[in-house]
PDB file of C-alpha atoms and ligand atoms in Angstrom:
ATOM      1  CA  UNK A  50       0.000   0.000   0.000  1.00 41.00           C
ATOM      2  CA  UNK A  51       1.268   3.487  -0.943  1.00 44.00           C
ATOM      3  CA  UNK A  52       2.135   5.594   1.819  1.00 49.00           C
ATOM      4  CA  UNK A  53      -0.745   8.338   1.387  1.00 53.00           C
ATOM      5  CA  UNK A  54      -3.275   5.884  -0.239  1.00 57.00           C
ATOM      6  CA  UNK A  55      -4.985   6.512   3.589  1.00 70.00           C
ATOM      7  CA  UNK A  56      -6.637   9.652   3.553  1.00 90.00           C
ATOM      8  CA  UNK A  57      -7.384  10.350   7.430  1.00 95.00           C
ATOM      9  CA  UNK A  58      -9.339  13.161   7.782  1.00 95.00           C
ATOM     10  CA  UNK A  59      -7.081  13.803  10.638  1.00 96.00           C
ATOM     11  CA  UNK A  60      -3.282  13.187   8.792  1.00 95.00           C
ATOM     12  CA  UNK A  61      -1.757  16.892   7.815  1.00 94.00           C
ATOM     13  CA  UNK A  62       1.487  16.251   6.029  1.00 92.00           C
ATOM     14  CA  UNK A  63       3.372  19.096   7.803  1.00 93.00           C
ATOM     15  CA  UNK A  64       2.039  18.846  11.036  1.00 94.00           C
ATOM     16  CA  UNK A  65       1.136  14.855  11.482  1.00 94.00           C
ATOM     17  CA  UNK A  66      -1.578  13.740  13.379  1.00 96.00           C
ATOM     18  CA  UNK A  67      -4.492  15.856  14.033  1.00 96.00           C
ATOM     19  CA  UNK A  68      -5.479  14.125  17.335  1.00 96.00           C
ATOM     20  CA  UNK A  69      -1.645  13.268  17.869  1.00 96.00           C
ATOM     21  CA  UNK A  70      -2.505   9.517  18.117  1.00 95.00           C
ATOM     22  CA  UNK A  71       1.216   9.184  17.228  1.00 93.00           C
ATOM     23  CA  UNK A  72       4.477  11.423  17.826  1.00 93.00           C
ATOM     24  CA  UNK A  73       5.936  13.225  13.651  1.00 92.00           C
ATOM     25  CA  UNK A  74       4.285  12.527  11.194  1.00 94.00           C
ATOM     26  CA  UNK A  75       2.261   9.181  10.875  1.00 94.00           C
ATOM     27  CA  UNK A  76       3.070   6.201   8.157  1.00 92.00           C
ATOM     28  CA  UNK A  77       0.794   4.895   6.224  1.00 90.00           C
ATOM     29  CA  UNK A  78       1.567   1.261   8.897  1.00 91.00           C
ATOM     30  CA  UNK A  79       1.027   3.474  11.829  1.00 92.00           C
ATOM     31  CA  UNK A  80      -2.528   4.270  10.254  1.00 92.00           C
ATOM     32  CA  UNK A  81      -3.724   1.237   9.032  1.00 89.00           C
ATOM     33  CA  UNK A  82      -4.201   0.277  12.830  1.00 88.00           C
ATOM     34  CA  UNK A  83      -5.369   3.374  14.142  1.00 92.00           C
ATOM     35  CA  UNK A  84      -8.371   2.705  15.547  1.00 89.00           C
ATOM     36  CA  UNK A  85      -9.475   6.971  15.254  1.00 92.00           C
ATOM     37  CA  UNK A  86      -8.965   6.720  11.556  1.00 93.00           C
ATOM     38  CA  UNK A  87     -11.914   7.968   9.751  1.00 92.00           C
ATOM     39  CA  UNK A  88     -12.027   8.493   6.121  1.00 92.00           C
ATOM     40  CA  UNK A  89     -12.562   6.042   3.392  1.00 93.00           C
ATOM     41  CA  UNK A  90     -12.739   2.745   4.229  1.00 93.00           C
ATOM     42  CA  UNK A  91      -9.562   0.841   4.345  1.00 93.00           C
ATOM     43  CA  UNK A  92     -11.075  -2.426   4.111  1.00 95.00           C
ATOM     44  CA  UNK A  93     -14.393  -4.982   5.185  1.00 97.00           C
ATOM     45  CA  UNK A  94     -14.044  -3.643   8.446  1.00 96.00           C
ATOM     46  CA  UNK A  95     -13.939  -0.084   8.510  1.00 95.00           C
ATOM     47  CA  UNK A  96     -17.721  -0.755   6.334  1.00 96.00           C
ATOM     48  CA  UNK A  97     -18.950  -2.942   9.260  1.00 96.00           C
ATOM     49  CA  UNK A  98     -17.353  -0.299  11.740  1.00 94.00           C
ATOM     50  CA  UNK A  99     -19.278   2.394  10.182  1.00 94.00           C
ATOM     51  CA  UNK A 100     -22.623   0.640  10.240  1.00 96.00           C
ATOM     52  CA  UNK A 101     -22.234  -0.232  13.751  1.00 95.00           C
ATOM     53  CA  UNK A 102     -21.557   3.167  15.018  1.00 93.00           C
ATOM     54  CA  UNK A 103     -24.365   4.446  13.056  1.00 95.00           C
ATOM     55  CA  UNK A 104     -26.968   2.105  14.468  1.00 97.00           C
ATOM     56  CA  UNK A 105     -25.424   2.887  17.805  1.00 95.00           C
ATOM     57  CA  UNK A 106     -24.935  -0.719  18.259  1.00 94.00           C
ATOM     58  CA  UNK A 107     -20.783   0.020  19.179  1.00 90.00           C
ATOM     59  CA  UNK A 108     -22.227   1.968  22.113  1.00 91.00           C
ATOM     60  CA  UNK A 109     -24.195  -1.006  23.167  1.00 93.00           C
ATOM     61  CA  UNK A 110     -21.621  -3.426  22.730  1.00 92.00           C
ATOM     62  CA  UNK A 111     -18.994  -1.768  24.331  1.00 88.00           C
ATOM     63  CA  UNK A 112     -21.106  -0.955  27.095  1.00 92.00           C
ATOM     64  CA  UNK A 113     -21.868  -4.890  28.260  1.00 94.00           C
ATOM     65  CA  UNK A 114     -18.214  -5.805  27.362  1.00 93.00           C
ATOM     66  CA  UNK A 115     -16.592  -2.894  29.342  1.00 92.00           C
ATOM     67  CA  UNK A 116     -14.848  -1.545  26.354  1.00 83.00           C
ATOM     68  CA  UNK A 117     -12.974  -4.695  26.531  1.00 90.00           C
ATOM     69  CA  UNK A 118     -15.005  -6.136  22.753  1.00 91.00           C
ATOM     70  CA  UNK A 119     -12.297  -6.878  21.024  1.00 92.00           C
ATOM     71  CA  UNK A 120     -13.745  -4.738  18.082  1.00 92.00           C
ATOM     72  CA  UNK A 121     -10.539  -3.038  16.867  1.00 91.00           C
ATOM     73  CA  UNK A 122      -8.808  -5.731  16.854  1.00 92.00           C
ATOM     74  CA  UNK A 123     -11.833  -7.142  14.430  1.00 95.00           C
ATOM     75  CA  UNK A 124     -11.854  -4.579  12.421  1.00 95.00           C
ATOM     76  CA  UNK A 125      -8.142  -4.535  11.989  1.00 93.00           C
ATOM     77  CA  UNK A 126      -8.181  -8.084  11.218  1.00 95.00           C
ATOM     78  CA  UNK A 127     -11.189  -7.520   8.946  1.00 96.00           C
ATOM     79  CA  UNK A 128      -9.500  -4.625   7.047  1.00 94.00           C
ATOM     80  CA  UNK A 129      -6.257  -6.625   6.038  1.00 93.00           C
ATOM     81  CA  UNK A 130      -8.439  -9.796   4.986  1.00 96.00           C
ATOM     82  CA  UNK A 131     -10.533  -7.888   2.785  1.00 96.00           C
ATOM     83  CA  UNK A 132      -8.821  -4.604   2.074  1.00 94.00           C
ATOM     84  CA  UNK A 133     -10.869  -2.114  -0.383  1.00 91.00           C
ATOM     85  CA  UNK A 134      -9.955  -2.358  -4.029  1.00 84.00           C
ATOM     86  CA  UNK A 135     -10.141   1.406  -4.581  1.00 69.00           C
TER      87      UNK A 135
HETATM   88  S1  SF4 B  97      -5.265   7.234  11.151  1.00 54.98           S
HETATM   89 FE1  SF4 B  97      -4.836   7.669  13.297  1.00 54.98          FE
HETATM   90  S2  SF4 B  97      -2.647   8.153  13.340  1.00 54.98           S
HETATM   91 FE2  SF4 B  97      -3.301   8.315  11.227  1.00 54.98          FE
HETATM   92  S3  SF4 B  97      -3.792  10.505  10.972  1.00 54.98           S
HETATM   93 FE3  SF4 B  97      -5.706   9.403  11.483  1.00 54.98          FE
HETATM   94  S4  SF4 B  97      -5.931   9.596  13.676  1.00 54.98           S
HETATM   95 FE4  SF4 B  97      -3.802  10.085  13.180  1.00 54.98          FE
END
């Protein structure tokens, strides 16, 4: 993957990371994990992240886990397996 093919809403090229998540200026590795990226979806589960936050059903979950879901780590997992195309 390219290094700017990830367009984070939050990644400025002189000044890094918007919500400093990391220290410089993030790689494209450091935000293919990020678990505050938003922009286009990287992969299968950035789509089902984005459906689950809209029906509010992340709230839920996270709520009876403790935070402790194991979602990003999903998602992360989903995202390599079945990266978008585009
Ligand atoms: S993906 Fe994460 S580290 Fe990268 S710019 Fe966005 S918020 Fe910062």
């Amino acid at each position: 993957m390219a290094d700017r093919e990830l367009a984070c809403i939050y990644f400025d090229a002189e000044r890094g990371c918007g919500l400093k998540v990391v220290e410089g200026i993030p790689t494209a590795a450091d935000c293919s994990n990020c678990s505050k990226y938003d922009g286009p979806a990287r992969g299968l589960g950035d789509h089902v992240h984005t459906v689950a936050k809209t029906l509010g059903i992340d709230r839920v979950v996270k709520k009876v886990t403790r935070g402790k879901c194991g979602c990003e780590e999903r998602r992360n997992r989903m995202n390599r397996q079945y990266p978008s195309k585009d």
